[in-house]
């Protein structure tokens, strides 16, 4: 009898040991998932993309990207209007959005704490990638009589919304022509406000840094004979020497009803992201955008590609975006 009880106790202890071992194994597996880097990171329910004004290129593109990200990742994504590049970098620093459009020059200023970011560097932002050239367009009308940058002296000129990157471009272009903001009646207006001001005669010209064709300028061309003020070749060379992030560009003939192409310069539009977003999420976002470009309805969608996204970035690329480029064998030229 005692022998039977001993055998029963032994069997029960063996079974209990097996159960505890199994539970321990399950707990180890669970802990491994939680600690396995980004695979255990919490996926955000919502992502906000800050863009620019409704009359520019950032806002409609941002709307397309938001739809693509929502559909491909299941993360609800929304595009919001803003004062564009400089304001967007500050917004990401404050944690009030996750992704932003920016000019490459402005993102570089922000990371380095230069110009408008002096004493207020943005250290929590990395790149997803560059998108397309941001053409600097000096917009006026035939009736203004303005045909050169020098003609802007003494005129009422919009240099872009407060917090935008357009003002820096305007200041640098005026600089190489021997002018400054003191030589113009500076106005700080959004693209829509600028073109409305040109139309009603309250301003004479406006700097617009955006992909062409730009919606606000297209709308103006429906009622006015548009002039895009050219930048002379020697001044372009001088600008590129002083500020290497510029590239030569042109506004093609036919744009806004122009008879001939117009020589100018450009920076690049880029997407930046908060660096604390997980590698997994940024990888998914990057893949979603570059593998669904056929769903982008704006004309600039044709200029965007993953192959060009790593060129001219100017700041560090987020590891999640880099993982996507590495998988595709994409390297900077």
mmCIF file of C-alpha atoms in Angstrom:
data_model
loop_
_atom_site.group_PDB
_atom_site.id
_atom_site.type_symbol
_atom_site.label_atom_id
_atom_site.label_comp_id
_atom_site.label_asym_id
_atom_site.label_seq_id
_atom_site.Cartn_x
_atom_site.Cartn_y
_atom_site.Cartn_z
ATOM 1 C CA UNK A 1 0.000 0.000 0.000
ATOM 2 C CA UNK A 2 2.759 2.364 0.978
ATOM 3 C CA UNK A 3 4.535 1.435 -2.214
ATOM 4 C CA UNK A 4 1.455 2.406 -4.300
ATOM 5 C CA UNK A 5 1.154 5.750 -2.479
ATOM 6 C CA UNK A 6 4.846 6.403 -3.104
ATOM 7 C CA UNK A 7 4.477 5.657 -6.824
ATOM 8 C CA UNK A 8 1.401 7.916 -7.064
ATOM 9 C CA UNK A 9 3.232 10.784 -5.343
ATOM 10 C CA UNK A 10 6.171 10.352 -7.682
ATOM 11 C CA UNK A 11 3.912 10.457 -10.760
ATOM 12 C CA UNK A 12 2.116 13.583 -9.475
ATOM 13 C CA UNK A 13 5.438 15.367 -8.827
ATOM 14 C CA UNK A 14 6.633 14.441 -12.314
ATOM 15 C CA UNK A 15 3.458 15.794 -13.919
ATOM 16 C CA UNK A 16 3.686 18.990 -11.875
ATOM 17 C CA UNK A 17 7.318 19.469 -12.922
ATOM 18 C CA UNK A 18 6.384 19.083 -16.588
ATOM 19 C CA UNK A 19 3.559 21.628 -16.258
ATOM 20 C CA UNK A 20 5.803 24.172 -14.548
ATOM 21 C CA UNK A 21 8.516 23.661 -17.165
ATOM 22 C CA UNK A 22 5.981 24.259 -19.943
ATOM 23 C CA UNK A 23 4.725 27.432 -18.266
ATOM 24 C CA UNK A 24 8.290 28.663 -17.866
ATOM 25 C CA UNK A 25 8.979 28.027 -21.528
ATOM 26 C CA UNK A 26 5.843 29.962 -22.523
ATOM 27 C CA UNK A 27 6.849 32.875 -20.309
ATOM 28 C CA UNK A 28 10.329 32.909 -21.851
ATOM 29 C CA UNK A 29 8.791 33.015 -25.318
ATOM 30 C CA UNK A 30 6.528 35.879 -24.298
ATOM 31 C CA UNK A 31 9.413 37.851 -22.824
ATOM 32 C CA UNK A 32 11.451 37.245 -25.938
ATOM 33 C CA UNK A 33 8.730 38.836 -28.106
ATOM 34 C CA UNK A 34 8.543 41.877 -25.857
ATOM 35 C CA UNK A 35 12.299 42.324 -25.861
ATOM 36 C CA UNK A 36 12.977 41.531 -29.506
ATOM 37 C CA UNK A 37 13.521 45.101 -30.575
ATOM 38 C CA UNK A 38 10.968 46.707 -32.877
ATOM 39 C CA UNK A 39 8.900 43.530 -33.313
ATOM 40 C CA UNK A 40 7.636 44.098 -29.780
ATOM 41 C CA UNK A 41 7.279 47.887 -30.102
ATOM 42 C CA UNK A 42 3.793 49.272 -29.849
ATOM 43 C CA UNK A 43 2.329 50.260 -33.210
ATOM 44 C CA UNK A 44 0.832 53.765 -33.117
ATOM 45 C CA UNK A 45 -2.871 54.075 -33.834
ATOM 46 C CA UNK A 46 -2.486 57.479 -35.483
ATOM 47 C CA UNK A 47 0.186 59.364 -37.449
ATOM 48 C CA UNK A 48 0.070 63.035 -38.363
ATOM 49 C CA UNK A 49 1.895 64.442 -41.422
ATOM 50 C CA UNK A 50 2.468 68.206 -41.379
ATOM 51 C CA UNK A 51 2.688 69.637 -44.884
ATOM 52 C CA UNK A 52 2.324 73.276 -46.017
ATOM 53 C CA UNK A 53 -0.350 75.664 -47.231
ATOM 54 C CA UNK A 54 -3.270 74.485 -49.339
ATOM 55 C CA UNK A 55 -1.921 76.342 -52.378
ATOM 56 C CA UNK A 56 1.430 74.541 -52.444
ATOM 57 C CA UNK A 57 2.590 71.046 -53.385
ATOM 58 C CA UNK A 58 3.168 69.591 -49.910
ATOM 59 C CA UNK A 59 -0.492 69.536 -48.908
ATOM 60 C CA UNK A 60 -1.929 67.538 -51.840
ATOM 61 C CA UNK A 61 1.060 65.185 -51.805
ATOM 62 C CA UNK A 62 0.670 64.762 -48.074
ATOM 63 C CA UNK A 63 -2.958 63.824 -48.592
ATOM 64 C CA UNK A 64 -1.941 61.101 -51.054
ATOM 65 C CA UNK A 65 0.753 59.784 -48.713
ATOM 66 C CA UNK A 66 -1.669 59.768 -45.776
ATOM 67 C CA UNK A 67 -4.153 57.636 -47.717
ATOM 68 C CA UNK A 68 -1.418 55.269 -48.881
ATOM 69 C CA UNK A 69 -0.007 54.806 -45.353
ATOM 70 C CA UNK A 70 -3.466 54.283 -43.858
ATOM 71 C CA UNK A 71 -4.363 51.636 -46.435
ATOM 72 C CA UNK A 72 -1.008 49.813 -46.397
ATOM 73 C CA UNK A 73 -0.208 49.817 -42.674
ATOM 74 C CA UNK A 74 -3.570 50.115 -40.942
ATOM 75 C CA UNK A 75 -2.319 53.168 -39.039
ATOM 76 C CA UNK A 76 -4.794 56.029 -39.361
ATOM 77 C CA UNK A 77 -2.825 58.843 -41.006
ATOM 78 C CA UNK A 78 -3.836 62.449 -41.575
ATOM 79 C CA UNK A 79 -2.251 65.332 -43.527
ATOM 80 C CA UNK A 80 -2.375 68.730 -41.852
ATOM 81 C CA UNK A 81 -1.767 72.217 -43.244
ATOM 82 C CA UNK A 82 1.099 74.249 -41.778
ATOM 83 C CA UNK A 83 3.553 77.063 -42.417
ATOM 84 C CA UNK A 84 5.783 74.474 -44.142
ATOM 85 C CA UNK A 85 9.456 73.581 -43.679
ATOM 86 C CA UNK A 86 10.812 75.543 -40.704
ATOM 87 C CA UNK A 87 7.553 75.383 -38.783
ATOM 88 C CA UNK A 88 7.308 71.660 -39.516
ATOM 89 C CA UNK A 89 10.728 70.965 -38.036
ATOM 90 C CA UNK A 90 9.734 72.831 -34.876
ATOM 91 C CA UNK A 91 6.469 70.891 -34.748
ATOM 92 C CA UNK A 92 8.332 67.568 -34.835
ATOM 93 C CA UNK A 93 10.724 68.769 -32.162
ATOM 94 C CA UNK A 94 7.723 69.551 -29.925
ATOM 95 C CA UNK A 95 6.291 66.076 -30.587
ATOM 96 C CA UNK A 96 3.098 67.447 -32.139
ATOM 97 C CA UNK A 97 3.414 65.379 -35.341
ATOM 98 C CA UNK A 98 5.279 62.270 -36.494
ATOM 99 C CA UNK A 99 6.167 62.977 -40.140
ATOM 100 C CA UNK A 100 6.803 66.249 -41.963
ATOM 101 C CA UNK A 101 7.668 67.718 -45.318
ATOM 102 C CA UNK A 102 10.742 69.948 -45.386
ATOM 103 C CA UNK A 103 13.199 71.462 -47.775
ATOM 104 C CA UNK A 104 16.590 69.779 -47.532
ATOM 105 C CA UNK A 105 18.291 73.061 -46.665
ATOM 106 C CA UNK A 106 15.870 73.790 -43.823
ATOM 107 C CA UNK A 107 16.235 70.282 -42.366
ATOM 108 C CA UNK A 108 19.996 70.769 -42.393
ATOM 109 C CA UNK A 109 19.719 74.164 -40.649
ATOM 110 C CA UNK A 110 17.450 72.587 -38.036
ATOM 111 C CA UNK A 111 19.798 69.694 -37.233
ATOM 112 C CA UNK A 112 22.826 72.013 -37.090
ATOM 113 C CA UNK A 113 21.080 74.806 -35.149
ATOM 114 C CA UNK A 114 21.843 77.417 -37.808
ATOM 115 C CA UNK A 115 20.008 80.498 -39.129
ATOM 116 C CA UNK A 116 16.396 80.453 -37.893
ATOM 117 C CA UNK A 117 17.249 77.504 -35.608
ATOM 118 C CA UNK A 118 20.211 79.151 -33.876
ATOM 119 C CA UNK A 119 20.071 78.132 -30.223
ATOM 120 C CA UNK A 120 17.126 75.841 -30.961
ATOM 121 C CA UNK A 121 18.534 72.852 -32.856
ATOM 122 C CA UNK A 122 16.160 70.000 -33.715
ATOM 123 C CA UNK A 123 17.839 66.794 -32.547
ATOM 124 C CA UNK A 124 14.955 64.288 -32.667
ATOM 125 C CA UNK A 125 14.443 64.104 -36.434
ATOM 126 C CA UNK A 126 15.798 61.808 -39.156
ATOM 127 C CA UNK A 127 15.089 61.450 -42.859
ATOM 128 C CA UNK A 128 12.796 59.120 -44.738
ATOM 129 C CA UNK A 129 14.150 60.407 -48.047
ATOM 130 C CA UNK A 130 14.156 63.139 -50.672
ATOM 131 C CA UNK A 131 11.248 63.470 -53.082
ATOM 132 C CA UNK A 132 11.595 66.005 -55.924
ATOM 133 C CA UNK A 133 13.130 69.402 -56.756
ATOM 134 C CA UNK A 134 11.614 72.407 -54.968
ATOM 135 C CA UNK A 135 11.777 75.128 -57.594
ATOM 136 C CA UNK A 136 12.286 78.714 -56.464
ATOM 137 C CA UNK A 137 9.778 80.709 -58.489
ATOM 138 C CA UNK A 138 9.759 84.509 -58.387
ATOM 139 C CA UNK A 139 6.200 85.153 -59.462
ATOM 140 C CA UNK A 140 4.791 88.383 -60.860
ATOM 141 C CA UNK A 141 2.664 89.531 -63.799
ATOM 142 C CA UNK A 142 3.424 91.168 -67.133
ATOM 143 C CA UNK A 143 1.716 94.378 -66.064
ATOM 144 C CA UNK A 144 4.113 94.783 -63.094
ATOM 145 C CA UNK A 145 7.037 95.532 -65.395
ATOM 146 C CA UNK A 146 9.330 93.350 -63.254
ATOM 147 C CA UNK A 147 11.677 91.315 -65.451
ATOM 148 C CA UNK A 148 14.777 90.811 -63.253
ATOM 149 C CA UNK A 149 15.635 90.215 -59.602
ATOM 150 C CA UNK A 150 17.118 93.715 -59.456
ATOM 151 C CA UNK A 151 13.697 95.109 -60.421
ATOM 152 C CA UNK A 152 12.327 93.893 -57.056
ATOM 153 C CA UNK A 153 14.066 96.781 -55.293
ATOM 154 C CA UNK A 154 11.491 99.061 -53.681
ATOM 155 C CA UNK A 155 8.615 96.715 -54.539
ATOM 156 C CA UNK A 156 6.147 94.941 -52.259
ATOM 157 C CA UNK A 157 7.374 91.363 -52.294
ATOM 158 C CA UNK A 158 6.089 88.325 -50.397
ATOM 159 C CA UNK A 159 8.852 86.045 -49.114
ATOM 160 C CA UNK A 160 6.581 83.252 -47.843
ATOM 161 C CA UNK A 161 4.660 82.408 -44.704
ATOM 162 C CA UNK A 162 6.321 82.918 -41.324
ATOM 163 C CA UNK A 163 8.191 79.726 -40.443
ATOM 164 C CA UNK A 164 8.543 78.591 -44.058
ATOM 165 C CA UNK A 165 11.797 77.873 -45.866
ATOM 166 C CA UNK A 166 10.927 80.242 -48.693
ATOM 167 C CA UNK A 167 12.149 83.277 -46.733
ATOM 168 C CA UNK A 168 15.673 81.814 -46.470
ATOM 169 C CA UNK A 169 15.713 81.194 -50.228
ATOM 170 C CA UNK A 170 14.498 84.727 -50.915
ATOM 171 C CA UNK A 171 17.135 86.244 -48.637
ATOM 172 C CA UNK A 172 19.960 84.260 -50.255
ATOM 173 C CA UNK A 173 18.858 85.039 -53.822
ATOM 174 C CA UNK A 174 18.543 88.733 -53.030
ATOM 175 C CA UNK A 175 21.975 88.580 -51.381
ATOM 176 C CA UNK A 176 23.783 87.393 -54.529
ATOM 177 C CA UNK A 177 22.115 90.260 -56.404
ATOM 178 C CA UNK A 178 23.418 92.814 -53.906
ATOM 179 C CA UNK A 179 20.027 93.257 -52.225
ATOM 180 C CA UNK A 180 18.508 92.469 -48.850
ATOM 181 C CA UNK A 181 15.096 92.505 -47.196
ATOM 182 C CA UNK A 182 15.749 96.160 -46.395
ATOM 183 C CA UNK A 183 15.612 96.896 -50.124
ATOM 184 C CA UNK A 184 12.076 95.559 -50.571
ATOM 185 C CA UNK A 185 8.754 96.061 -48.812
ATOM 186 C CA UNK A 186 8.781 92.564 -47.337
ATOM 187 C CA UNK A 187 5.486 90.746 -46.895
ATOM 188 C CA UNK A 188 5.161 87.424 -45.021
ATOM 189 C CA UNK A 189 2.354 85.666 -46.864
ATOM 190 C CA UNK A 190 1.373 82.096 -47.693
ATOM 191 C CA UNK A 191 1.326 81.053 -51.342
ATOM 192 C CA UNK A 192 -2.441 81.540 -51.572
ATOM 193 C CA UNK A 193 -2.217 84.943 -49.897
ATOM 194 C CA UNK A 194 0.685 85.895 -52.179
ATOM 195 C CA UNK A 195 -1.119 85.117 -55.410
ATOM 196 C CA UNK A 196 -4.296 86.781 -54.131
ATOM 197 C CA UNK A 197 -2.204 89.863 -53.305
ATOM 198 C CA UNK A 198 -0.672 89.902 -56.791
ATOM 199 C CA UNK A 199 -4.118 89.586 -58.334
ATOM 200 C CA UNK A 200 -5.669 92.438 -56.352
ATOM 201 C CA UNK A 201 -2.576 94.643 -56.654
ATOM 202 C CA UNK A 202 -1.621 94.840 -52.975
ATOM 203 C CA UNK A 203 1.790 93.257 -53.681
ATOM 204 C CA UNK A 204 3.986 93.228 -56.775
ATOM 205 C CA UNK A 205 5.727 89.853 -56.648
ATOM 206 C CA UNK A 206 6.220 86.745 -54.528
ATOM 207 C CA UNK A 207 8.838 84.095 -53.893
ATOM 208 C CA UNK A 208 7.284 80.640 -54.109
ATOM 209 C CA UNK A 209 9.418 77.593 -53.305
ATOM 210 C CA UNK A 210 7.422 74.565 -54.405
ATOM 211 C CA UNK A 211 7.197 71.874 -57.029
ATOM 212 C CA UNK A 212 5.931 73.107 -60.360
ATOM 213 C CA UNK A 213 3.196 73.490 -61.333
ATOM 214 C CA UNK A 214 2.154 75.098 -58.036
ATOM 215 C CA UNK A 215 -1.592 75.205 -57.444
ATOM 216 C CA UNK A 216 -1.772 78.823 -56.253
ATOM 217 C CA UNK A 217 0.264 80.064 -59.230
ATOM 218 C CA UNK A 218 -1.802 77.988 -61.661
ATOM 219 C CA UNK A 219 -4.951 79.597 -60.270
ATOM 220 C CA UNK A 220 -3.433 83.057 -60.776
ATOM 221 C CA UNK A 221 -2.476 82.218 -64.365
ATOM 222 C CA UNK A 222 -6.177 81.715 -65.175
ATOM 223 C CA UNK A 223 -6.752 85.461 -64.798
ATOM 224 C CA UNK A 224 -3.307 87.069 -65.215
ATOM 225 C CA UNK A 225 -0.380 86.855 -67.637
ATOM 226 C CA UNK A 226 2.222 85.248 -65.409
ATOM 227 C CA UNK A 227 5.902 86.172 -65.413
ATOM 228 C CA UNK A 228 8.471 84.021 -63.627
ATOM 229 C CA UNK A 229 11.513 86.219 -63.035
ATOM 230 C CA UNK A 230 14.676 84.478 -64.290
ATOM 231 C CA UNK A 231 17.966 84.190 -62.408
ATOM 232 C CA UNK A 232 20.971 84.927 -64.602
ATOM 233 C CA UNK A 233 23.491 82.131 -65.170
ATOM 234 C CA UNK A 234 26.337 83.941 -63.398
ATOM 235 C CA UNK A 235 24.121 84.579 -60.358
ATOM 236 C CA UNK A 236 23.089 80.915 -60.290
ATOM 237 C CA UNK A 237 26.774 79.932 -60.266
ATOM 238 C CA UNK A 238 27.440 82.402 -57.445
ATOM 239 C CA UNK A 239 24.499 81.047 -55.434
ATOM 240 C CA UNK A 240 25.604 77.423 -55.864
ATOM 241 C CA UNK A 241 29.118 78.376 -54.788
ATOM 242 C CA UNK A 242 27.847 80.009 -51.604
ATOM 243 C CA UNK A 243 25.086 77.505 -50.821
ATOM 244 C CA UNK A 244 25.850 73.986 -52.179
ATOM 245 C CA UNK A 245 22.380 72.562 -51.422
ATOM 246 C CA UNK A 246 20.955 74.495 -54.393
ATOM 247 C CA UNK A 247 20.829 72.949 -57.856
ATOM 248 C CA UNK A 248 20.168 74.483 -61.261
ATOM 249 C CA UNK A 249 16.568 74.172 -62.347
ATOM 250 C CA UNK A 250 14.026 75.653 -64.715
ATOM 251 C CA UNK A 251 10.321 76.307 -65.020
ATOM 252 C CA UNK A 252 9.384 74.530 -68.269
ATOM 253 C CA UNK A 253 7.749 76.314 -71.182
ATOM 254 C CA UNK A 254 4.001 75.854 -71.104
ATOM 255 C CA UNK A 255 3.827 76.001 -67.313
ATOM 256 C CA UNK A 256 1.409 78.773 -66.306
ATOM 257 C CA UNK A 257 1.124 79.619 -70.014
ATOM 258 C CA UNK A 258 4.807 80.596 -70.294
ATOM 259 C CA UNK A 259 6.128 80.813 -73.853
ATOM 260 C CA UNK A 260 9.732 79.982 -72.931
ATOM 261 C CA UNK A 261 11.448 78.068 -70.139
ATOM 262 C CA UNK A 262 12.791 80.172 -67.274
ATOM 263 C CA UNK A 263 16.173 79.560 -65.593
ATOM 264 C CA UNK A 264 16.133 79.368 -61.805
ATOM 265 C CA UNK A 265 17.375 77.181 -58.926
ATOM 266 C CA UNK A 266 15.899 74.550 -56.641
ATOM 267 C CA UNK A 267 16.391 72.788 -53.344
ATOM 268 C CA UNK A 268 14.798 69.382 -52.733
ATOM 269 C CA UNK A 269 11.647 68.418 -50.928
ATOM 270 C CA UNK A 270 12.081 65.631 -48.407
ATOM 271 C CA UNK A 271 10.165 63.665 -45.803
ATOM 272 C CA UNK A 272 11.452 63.676 -42.241
ATOM 273 C CA UNK A 273 10.280 61.659 -39.268
ATOM 274 C CA UNK A 274 10.624 61.670 -35.505
ATOM 275 C CA UNK A 275 13.625 59.523 -34.662
ATOM 276 C CA UNK A 276 11.803 57.752 -31.813
ATOM 277 C CA UNK A 277 9.327 56.104 -34.167
ATOM 278 C CA UNK A 278 10.206 52.415 -34.281
ATOM 279 C CA UNK A 279 12.272 50.883 -37.061
ATOM 280 C CA UNK A 280 9.373 48.609 -37.937
ATOM 281 C CA UNK A 281 6.862 51.452 -38.327
ATOM 282 C CA UNK A 282 9.191 53.664 -40.388
ATOM 283 C CA UNK A 283 10.113 50.696 -42.583
ATOM 284 C CA UNK A 284 6.404 50.045 -43.210
ATOM 285 C CA UNK A 285 5.743 53.724 -43.951
ATOM 286 C CA UNK A 286 8.711 53.989 -46.329
ATOM 287 C CA UNK A 287 7.733 50.815 -48.165
ATOM 288 C CA UNK A 288 4.104 51.908 -48.393
ATOM 289 C CA UNK A 289 4.989 55.237 -50.009
ATOM 290 C CA UNK A 290 7.578 54.065 -52.521
ATOM 291 C CA UNK A 291 5.664 50.965 -53.593
ATOM 292 C CA UNK A 292 2.387 52.815 -54.147
ATOM 293 C CA UNK A 293 3.499 55.882 -56.081
ATOM 294 C CA UNK A 294 1.016 54.988 -58.808
ATOM 295 C CA UNK A 295 -1.679 56.170 -56.384
ATOM 296 C CA UNK A 296 -0.209 59.687 -56.182
ATOM 297 C CA UNK A 297 -2.328 61.914 -58.406
ATOM 298 C CA UNK A 298 -0.181 65.081 -58.233
ATOM 299 C CA UNK A 299 2.158 65.653 -61.193
ATOM 300 C CA UNK A 300 5.170 65.587 -58.851
ATOM 301 C CA UNK A 301 4.480 61.922 -58.161
ATOM 302 C CA UNK A 302 6.209 61.105 -61.456
ATOM 303 C CA UNK A 303 9.473 62.592 -60.144
ATOM 304 C CA UNK A 304 9.501 60.619 -56.896
ATOM 305 C CA UNK A 305 11.388 57.325 -56.680
ATOM 306 C CA UNK A 306 13.093 55.201 -54.052
ATOM 307 C CA UNK A 307 16.225 55.148 -56.234
ATOM 308 C CA UNK A 308 16.647 58.924 -55.847
ATOM 309 C CA UNK A 309 15.442 59.185 -52.255
ATOM 310 C CA UNK A 310 18.878 58.725 -50.673
ATOM 311 C CA UNK A 311 20.551 61.471 -52.737
ATOM 312 C CA UNK A 312 21.134 64.910 -51.233
ATOM 313 C CA UNK A 313 19.423 64.062 -47.955
ATOM 314 C CA UNK A 314 21.796 66.105 -45.799
ATOM 315 C CA UNK A 315 20.777 64.537 -42.450
ATOM 316 C CA UNK A 316 20.831 60.984 -41.081
ATOM 317 C CA UNK A 317 18.357 58.507 -42.557
ATOM 318 C CA UNK A 318 16.094 56.718 -40.057
ATOM 319 C CA UNK A 319 17.125 53.055 -39.598
ATOM 320 C CA UNK A 320 13.665 51.907 -40.696
ATOM 321 C CA UNK A 321 13.926 53.765 -44.012
ATOM 322 C CA UNK A 322 17.538 52.622 -44.423
ATOM 323 C CA UNK A 323 16.425 49.017 -43.959
ATOM 324 C CA UNK A 324 14.057 49.414 -46.918
ATOM 325 C CA UNK A 325 16.755 50.962 -49.145
ATOM 326 C CA UNK A 326 19.221 48.243 -48.163
ATOM 327 C CA UNK A 327 16.719 45.544 -49.120
ATOM 328 C CA UNK A 328 16.348 47.195 -52.518
ATOM 329 C CA UNK A 329 20.092 47.651 -52.950
ATOM 330 C CA UNK A 330 19.697 51.441 -53.177
ATOM 331 C CA UNK A 331 22.757 53.558 -52.380
ATOM 332 C CA UNK A 332 23.507 57.273 -52.618
ATOM 333 C CA UNK A 333 25.163 58.343 -55.851
#
